[in-house]
Amino acid sequence: MTDLDQVLSAISEAAAAPFERAKIPPPAFYTSEALTRLEEERIFRAEWQCIGRTADIPEAGDYITYTHCGQPLFCIRDKKAAVRTFSNVCRHRMMELLQGSGNTRRIVCPYHGWIYDHAGRLTGAPHESYFADFDKKGICLPEIRTEVWQGFIFVTLNDEADSVAARARPLDDLLDRFRMADYVPIVTEDNVWDTNWKLLTENYMESYHLPFIHKGTVGGFFPVEDCVFPEDAPAHFTYSTFTKSEGAAYGRAHPDNTRLEGMWRYTNILPTIFPSHMFTLAPDYMWYLSLAPQGPGQVRIRYGASLAPEVVAGMSNREAETAAAAAFLDAVNNEDRHAVEGAYRGARAPLTTPGPIHPLERAIHHFIIYLAGRLNGGGRALQAAE
Ligand code: FES
Ligand SMILES: [Fe+2]
């Protein structure tokens, strides 16, 4: 049995165990290079990846960039308000076209100046008459499949993948009341942390750590007994809900919020859309992470935070108050970073063996069931990954 076979069999065993007896798989689950390659092939190339929010690109010509499984891409709002995604690689000599985010009337390659429109079509090239048989009309940037769900933009390299909206639809009953697509972005940034992507995903989906590692920020206002999970493991996502007690700085509805009633005014929902998109939706804010592994020991994180529209409207000093909210959420992120980077160093240590899963970590078991299904998908690709 190879090391990869061993870790796959441990993942299957953890997935098959009843939740009460399920254990976290051995440390190779987080440290194996071969498993990381298999994850790229069977998970990330096959699934949807969240790359941002439609609210990040509200106007025609607004764009964001991203790299998904080695494919640079840009996502742009076109003149008809459609959100479209294209390969961000010039059809001349392969230069990356756009960087970061911004607004542009046309996409001009920084290398030799080829020009593309919002539909990815080549519209011009310097001294194009010098080319023999230059058929401009036949040159277009490849388009990448894109969907929008609850204001999140998803892309996939897999033409066969089921619609992300259909996969996540059961969550809409919980989420629609918040009208999250109207939340106003205050931060979008990319970070790289020294940890395995699954440690961060698992951290985000469990609330067992809240009262402890976040005791200085969000943890003090978390009544453990109010935490709820779906009983069975959904195929494409999981979630938990919990409430925020009075006095919490964030996580309760603003008085001008007329959308939410009863317990929903102080209930927070934490969905994870498998494999690696997770968000906290609260009556007053939303933040999300979308993870892209860079080998077993590093993860690139697209992180965004937004505030409910009435929270922003009610601010007397918008700049200072949004900066304070962003700094608070940043502090929470740094507490998580401390935990998941420390856990990755722990996973690499020779004497390490992980233990049982606490009931407040139930969603981790859902995640392991999902991973086992995806990773044990057939023998041929398994050999290729070794
Ligand atoms: S590589 Fe883009 S114009 Fe030459
Ligand atoms: Fe956390």
Coordinates of C-alpha atoms and ligand atoms in Angstrom, one line a residue:
M1 CA 0.0 0.0 0.0
T2 CA 1.4 3.4 -0.9
D3 CA 1.3 6.3 1.5
L4 CA -1.4 7.8 -0.7
D5 CA -3.5 4.6 -0.5
Q6 CA -3.1 4.6 3.2
V7 CA -4.4 8.2 3.6
L8 CA -7.3 7.6 1.2
S9 CA -8.3 4.5 3.1
A10 CA -8.1 6.5 6.4
I11 CA -10.3 9.2 4.9
S12 CA -12.8 6.5 3.8
E13 CA -12.8 5.0 7.3
A14 CA -13.4 8.3 8.9
A15 CA -16.3 9.1 6.5
A16 CA -17.9 5.7 7.0
A17 CA -17.8 5.8 10.9
P18 CA -20.9 7.0 12.6
F19 CA -20.3 10.6 13.7
E20 CA -20.0 9.7 17.4
R21 CA -17.0 7.5 16.6
A22 CA -15.5 9.4 13.7
K23 CA -11.9 10.6 14.0
I24 CA -9.9 13.1 12.1
P25 CA -7.7 11.2 9.6
P26 CA -3.9 10.9 10.3
P27 CA -1.6 13.9 9.7
A28 CA -0.8 12.9 6.1
F29 CA -4.4 14.1 5.3
Y30 CA -2.9 17.6 5.7
T31 CA 0.7 17.1 4.7
S32 CA 0.8 14.7 1.7
E33 CA 2.0 16.1 -1.6
A34 CA 0.4 13.2 -3.5
L35 CA -2.9 13.9 -1.9
T36 CA -2.7 17.6 -2.8
R37 CA -2.2 16.6 -6.5
L38 CA -5.1 14.3 -6.3
E39 CA -7.3 17.0 -4.7
E40 CA -6.4 19.4 -7.6
E41 CA -7.4 16.8 -10.2
R42 CA -10.5 15.4 -8.6
I43 CA -11.8 18.3 -6.6
F44 CA -10.6 21.7 -7.7
R45 CA -10.6 21.1 -11.4
A46 CA -14.0 19.4 -11.2
E47 CA -15.8 21.8 -8.8
W48 CA -16.9 25.4 -8.7
Q49 CA -14.6 28.1 -7.2
C50 CA -15.9 31.3 -5.7
I51 CA -13.8 34.3 -7.0
G52 CA -15.7 37.2 -5.6
R53 CA -19.0 39.1 -5.3
T54 CA -21.1 40.7 -8.0
A55 CA -21.1 43.8 -5.8
D56 CA -17.3 44.0 -6.4
I57 CA -18.0 44.8 -10.1
P58 CA -21.2 46.9 -10.2
E59 CA -20.5 49.0 -13.3
A60 CA -19.9 48.1 -16.9
G61 CA -16.2 47.5 -17.4
D62 CA -15.5 46.7 -13.7
Y63 CA -13.3 43.6 -13.4
I64 CA -11.6 41.3 -10.9
T65 CA -8.8 38.8 -11.6
Y66 CA -8.1 35.4 -10.1
T67 CA -6.0 32.3 -10.8
H68 CA -7.9 29.0 -10.7
C69 CA -5.9 25.7 -11.0
G70 CA -3.2 27.5 -12.8
Q71 CA -5.6 29.4 -15.2
P72 CA -5.4 33.2 -14.9
L73 CA -8.8 34.7 -15.5
F74 CA -10.6 37.9 -15.3
C75 CA -14.3 38.4 -14.6
I76 CA -15.9 41.5 -16.1
R77 CA -19.3 43.2 -16.0
D78 CA -20.2 43.9 -19.7
K79 CA -22.3 46.7 -21.1
K80 CA -25.4 44.6 -20.8
A81 CA -24.7 44.1 -17.1
A82 CA -23.8 40.4 -17.6
V83 CA -21.0 38.9 -15.5
R84 CA -18.5 37.1 -17.8
T85 CA -15.2 35.4 -17.2
F86 CA -12.4 34.9 -19.7
S87 CA -8.9 33.5 -19.8
N88 CA -6.6 36.3 -18.8
V89 CA -3.9 35.3 -21.3
C90 CA -3.2 37.1 -24.5
R91 CA -3.8 35.2 -27.7
H92 CA -0.5 36.7 -29.2
R93 CA 2.4 35.6 -27.0
M94 CA 0.6 34.6 -23.8
M95 CA 1.2 37.6 -21.6
E96 CA -1.2 38.0 -18.7
L97 CA -3.6 40.8 -19.6
L98 CA -5.2 42.4 -16.5
Q99 CA -3.9 42.7 -13.0
G100 CA -5.8 43.1 -9.7
S101 CA -9.1 44.8 -10.1
G102 CA -10.4 48.0 -11.7
N103 CA -12.5 49.3 -14.6
T104 CA -11.6 49.3 -18.2
R105 CA -13.4 50.1 -21.5
R106 CA -11.3 47.6 -23.3
I107 CA -8.6 45.1 -22.4
V108 CA -5.2 46.1 -23.7
C109 CA -2.3 43.7 -23.5
P110 CA 0.6 45.3 -21.7
Y111 CA 3.2 43.5 -23.9
H112 CA 2.5 44.5 -27.6
G113 CA -0.9 46.2 -27.3
W114 CA -3.4 43.8 -28.6
I115 CA -6.9 45.0 -27.7
Y116 CA -9.9 42.9 -26.7
D117 CA -13.5 44.0 -26.0
H118 CA -15.7 42.9 -23.0
A119 CA -16.7 39.8 -24.9
G120 CA -13.1 38.7 -25.2
R121 CA -13.0 39.5 -29.0
L122 CA -9.8 40.9 -30.5
T123 CA -10.6 44.3 -31.9
G124 CA -7.3 45.6 -32.9
A125 CA -3.5 45.0 -32.9
P126 CA -0.7 47.5 -33.5
H127 CA 0.5 47.4 -37.2
E128 CA -1.9 44.5 -37.9
S129 CA -1.6 45.0 -41.7
Y130 CA 2.0 43.7 -41.4
F131 CA 0.6 40.2 -40.5
A132 CA 0.0 37.9 -43.4
D133 CA -3.6 36.4 -43.3
F134 CA -4.5 38.0 -40.1
D135 CA -8.1 37.0 -39.3
K136 CA -8.9 39.2 -36.3
K137 CA -12.5 38.0 -36.1
G138 CA -11.3 34.5 -35.5
I139 CA -9.4 35.4 -32.4
C140 CA -11.1 35.5 -29.0
L141 CA -10.2 34.8 -25.4
P142 CA -11.6 31.5 -24.2
E143 CA -14.7 32.0 -22.0
I144 CA -14.9 30.3 -18.6
R145 CA -18.1 29.0 -17.3
T146 CA -19.5 31.4 -14.7
E147 CA -22.5 31.4 -12.4
V148 CA -23.8 33.8 -9.8
W149 CA -25.5 32.5 -6.6
Q150 CA -26.5 34.7 -3.7
G151 CA -24.3 37.5 -5.0
F152 CA -21.2 35.2 -5.2
I153 CA -19.4 34.7 -8.5
F154 CA -18.4 31.1 -9.2
V155 CA -16.3 29.7 -12.1
T156 CA -15.5 26.2 -13.1
L157 CA -13.2 24.5 -15.7
N158 CA -15.6 21.6 -15.8
D159 CA -18.3 21.9 -18.5
E160 CA -20.2 18.9 -16.9
A161 CA -20.4 20.2 -13.4
D162 CA -24.0 20.7 -12.2
S163 CA -25.2 24.2 -11.7
V164 CA -23.9 25.7 -8.4
A165 CA -27.2 27.3 -7.7
A166 CA -29.0 23.9 -8.0
R167 CA -26.4 22.3 -5.7
A168 CA -26.8 25.0 -3.1
R169 CA -30.5 25.6 -3.5
P170 CA -31.5 24.0 -0.2
L171 CA -29.6 26.7 1.5
D172 CA -31.7 29.5 -0.1
D173 CA -34.6 28.9 2.3
L174 CA -32.2 29.9 5.1
L175 CA -30.4 32.6 3.3
D176 CA -33.0 34.5 1.2
R177 CA -34.4 36.4 4.2
F178 CA -31.0 38.2 4.7
R179 CA -30.9 39.6 1.1
M180 CA -27.2 39.1 1.2
A181 CA -26.6 40.2 -2.5
D182 CA -27.4 43.8 -1.3
Y183 CA -24.6 43.8 1.3
V184 CA -22.0 46.5 0.7
P185 CA -18.4 45.3 0.3
I186 CA -15.8 47.0 2.6
V187 CA -12.8 44.7 2.1
T188 CA -11.6 42.4 -0.6
E189 CA -8.0 41.1 -0.4
D190 CA -5.8 38.1 -1.2
N191 CA -3.6 36.5 1.5
V192 CA -1.4 33.5 1.7
W193 CA -1.2 31.5 4.9
D194 CA 1.2 28.7 5.8
T195 CA -1.3 26.0 6.4
N196 CA -3.2 23.2 4.7
W197 CA -6.4 24.4 3.0
K198 CA -8.4 21.7 4.8
L199 CA -7.3 22.9 8.3
L200 CA -8.6 26.3 7.4
T201 CA -11.9 24.9 5.9
E202 CA -12.4 22.8 9.0
N203 CA -11.7 25.7 11.3
Y204 CA -14.3 27.8 9.6
M205 CA -17.0 25.2 9.8
E206 CA -16.7 24.5 13.5
S207 CA -17.7 26.7 16.3
Y208 CA -16.0 24.7 19.1
H209 CA -13.1 27.1 18.9
L210 CA -15.1 30.3 19.2
P211 CA -15.2 30.8 23.0
F212 CA -11.5 30.0 23.3
I213 CA -9.3 31.3 20.5
H214 CA -11.7 34.2 19.8
K215 CA -12.4 35.1 23.4
G216 CA -11.0 38.6 22.8
T217 CA -13.3 39.3 19.8
V218 CA -16.4 37.3 18.7
G219 CA -16.1 34.3 21.2
G220 CA -17.5 36.0 24.3
F221 CA -21.0 36.4 22.8
F222 CA -21.6 32.8 21.6
P223 CA -24.2 30.7 23.5
V224 CA -22.8 27.2 22.7
E225 CA -26.2 25.6 23.3
D226 CA -27.8 27.5 20.3
C227 CA -25.5 26.0 17.7
V228 CA -27.4 23.9 15.1
F229 CA -26.2 21.6 12.3
P230 CA -28.0 19.7 9.6
E231 CA -28.4 16.1 10.8
D232 CA -27.4 14.4 7.6
A233 CA -24.4 15.3 5.5
P234 CA -25.6 17.3 2.4
A235 CA -23.8 16.4 -0.8
H236 CA -22.4 19.8 -1.8
F237 CA -22.4 21.9 1.3
T238 CA -22.8 22.0 5.0
Y239 CA -23.6 24.8 7.5
S240 CA -24.3 25.6 11.1
T241 CA -26.3 28.3 12.7
F242 CA -25.7 30.0 16.0
T243 CA -27.0 33.1 17.8
K244 CA -25.3 36.2 19.2
S245 CA -26.1 37.3 22.7
E246 CA -26.9 40.9 23.6
G247 CA -23.9 43.2 23.8
A248 CA -22.1 41.5 20.9
A249 CA -20.3 44.2 18.8
Y250 CA -21.4 42.5 15.6
G251 CA -23.8 39.8 14.6
R252 CA -27.2 41.4 15.5
A253 CA -29.7 43.2 13.3
H254 CA -29.4 47.0 13.0
P255 CA -32.6 48.7 14.3
D256 CA -33.4 49.9 10.7
N257 CA -33.3 46.3 9.5
T258 CA -36.9 45.5 8.6
R259 CA -36.2 42.2 6.7
L260 CA -35.4 40.0 9.7
E261 CA -37.8 38.9 12.4
G262 CA -37.7 37.1 15.7
M263 CA -34.6 34.9 16.2
W264 CA -33.3 35.8 12.8
R265 CA -32.4 39.2 14.1
Y266 CA -29.5 37.7 16.1
T267 CA -28.9 34.4 14.2
N268 CA -25.7 33.9 12.2
I269 CA -25.4 31.2 9.4
L270 CA -22.1 29.7 8.5
P271 CA -22.3 27.7 5.2
T272 CA -19.4 25.9 3.5
I273 CA -20.0 25.3 -0.2
F274 CA -17.6 22.4 -0.9
P275 CA -14.8 22.3 -1.5
S276 CA -13.5 25.6 -0.2
H277 CA -15.9 28.5 -0.1
M278 CA -17.2 29.5 3.2
F279 CA -19.0 32.5 4.7
T280 CA -20.5 33.9 7.8
L281 CA -23.8 35.6 7.1
A282 CA -25.0 37.8 10.0
P283 CA -27.9 40.2 10.1
D284 CA -25.4 43.1 10.0
Y285 CA -22.3 41.7 8.1
M286 CA -21.1 39.0 5.9
W287 CA -17.6 37.8 5.3
Y288 CA -16.3 35.0 3.1
L289 CA -13.2 33.1 2.3
S290 CA -12.5 31.2 -0.8
L291 CA -9.4 28.9 -0.7
A292 CA -7.0 27.8 -3.3
P293 CA -4.3 25.3 -2.2
Q294 CA -0.7 26.1 -3.1
G295 CA 0.8 22.7 -2.2
P296 CA 0.0 21.0 1.1
G297 CA 1.5 23.7 3.3
Q298 CA 0.2 27.0 1.8
V299 CA -3.2 28.3 0.9
R300 CA -4.2 31.4 -1.1
I301 CA -7.2 33.0 0.4
R302 CA -9.6 35.5 -1.3
Y303 CA -11.2 37.2 1.6
G304 CA -14.1 39.7 1.5
A305 CA -16.2 41.4 4.1
S306 CA -19.4 43.3 3.6
L307 CA -21.9 45.2 5.7
A308 CA -25.7 45.2 5.5
P309 CA -26.9 48.3 3.6
E310 CA -28.8 49.8 6.6
V311 CA -25.6 49.5 8.7
V312 CA -23.7 51.6 6.1
A313 CA -26.6 54.0 5.7
G314 CA -26.8 54.6 9.5
M315 CA -23.1 55.6 9.8
S316 CA -22.3 59.1 10.7
N317 CA -18.6 58.7 9.7
R318 CA -18.6 56.0 7.0
E319 CA -14.8 55.9 6.5
A320 CA -13.9 55.6 10.2
E321 CA -16.7 53.1 11.0
T322 CA -16.1 50.8 8.0
A323 CA -12.4 50.9 8.9
A324 CA -13.3 49.9 12.5
A325 CA -15.5 47.0 11.3
A326 CA -12.7 45.8 8.9
A327 CA -10.1 46.0 11.6
F328 CA -12.4 44.0 14.0
L329 CA -12.9 41.2 11.3
D330 CA -9.2 41.3 10.6
A331 CA -8.4 40.7 14.2
V332 CA -10.7 37.6 14.1
N333 CA -9.0 36.4 11.0
N334 CA -5.6 36.8 12.7
E335 CA -6.8 34.6 15.6
D336 CA -7.8 31.9 13.1
R337 CA -4.5 32.3 11.3
H338 CA -2.6 31.7 14.6
A339 CA -4.7 28.5 15.1
V340 CA -4.5 26.9 11.7
E341 CA -0.8 27.7 11.0
G342 CA 0.0 26.2 14.5
A343 CA -2.1 23.1 13.6
Y344 CA -0.2 22.7 10.4
R345 CA 3.1 22.8 12.2
G346 CA 1.6 20.2 14.6
A347 CA 0.5 18.0 11.7
R348 CA 4.1 17.8 10.4
A349 CA 5.5 16.7 13.8
P350 CA 6.6 13.0 14.2
L351 CA 4.6 12.2 17.3
T352 CA 1.3 13.7 16.2
T353 CA -2.0 11.8 16.2
P354 CA -5.3 13.7 15.9
G355 CA -8.2 12.8 18.2
P356 CA -12.0 12.6 18.1
I357 CA -14.4 15.1 16.7
H358 CA -16.5 17.2 19.2
P359 CA -20.2 17.5 18.6
L360 CA -19.7 21.2 17.9
E361 CA -17.3 20.1 15.1
R362 CA -20.0 18.0 13.4
A363 CA -19.7 19.8 10.0
I364 CA -16.1 18.5 9.8
H365 CA -17.5 15.0 9.5
H366 CA -19.8 16.2 6.6
F367 CA -16.6 17.6 4.9
I368 CA -14.7 14.3 5.3
I369 CA -17.7 12.4 3.8
Y370 CA -17.6 14.8 0.9
L371 CA -13.8 14.4 0.4
A372 CA -14.0 10.6 0.7
G373 CA -16.6 10.6 -2.1
R374 CA -14.6 12.9 -4.4
L375 CA -11.1 11.4 -3.8
N376 CA -12.0 7.7 -4.0
G377 CA -13.4 8.2 -7.5
G378 CA -11.4 5.6 -9.5
G379 CA -8.1 3.8 -9.8
R380 CA -6.6 5.3 -13.0
A381 CA -6.4 8.9 -11.9
L382 CA -5.1 7.7 -8.6
Q383 CA -2.1 6.1 -10.2
A384 CA -1.5 9.2 -12.3
A385 CA -1.4 11.3 -9.2
E386 CA 1.4 9.3 -7.6
Ligands
FES1 S1 1.5 39.1 -25.8 FE1 -0.2 40.3 -25.9 S2 0.1 41.7 -27.5 FE2 1.8 40.4 -27.5
FE2 FE -12.5 31.3 13.9

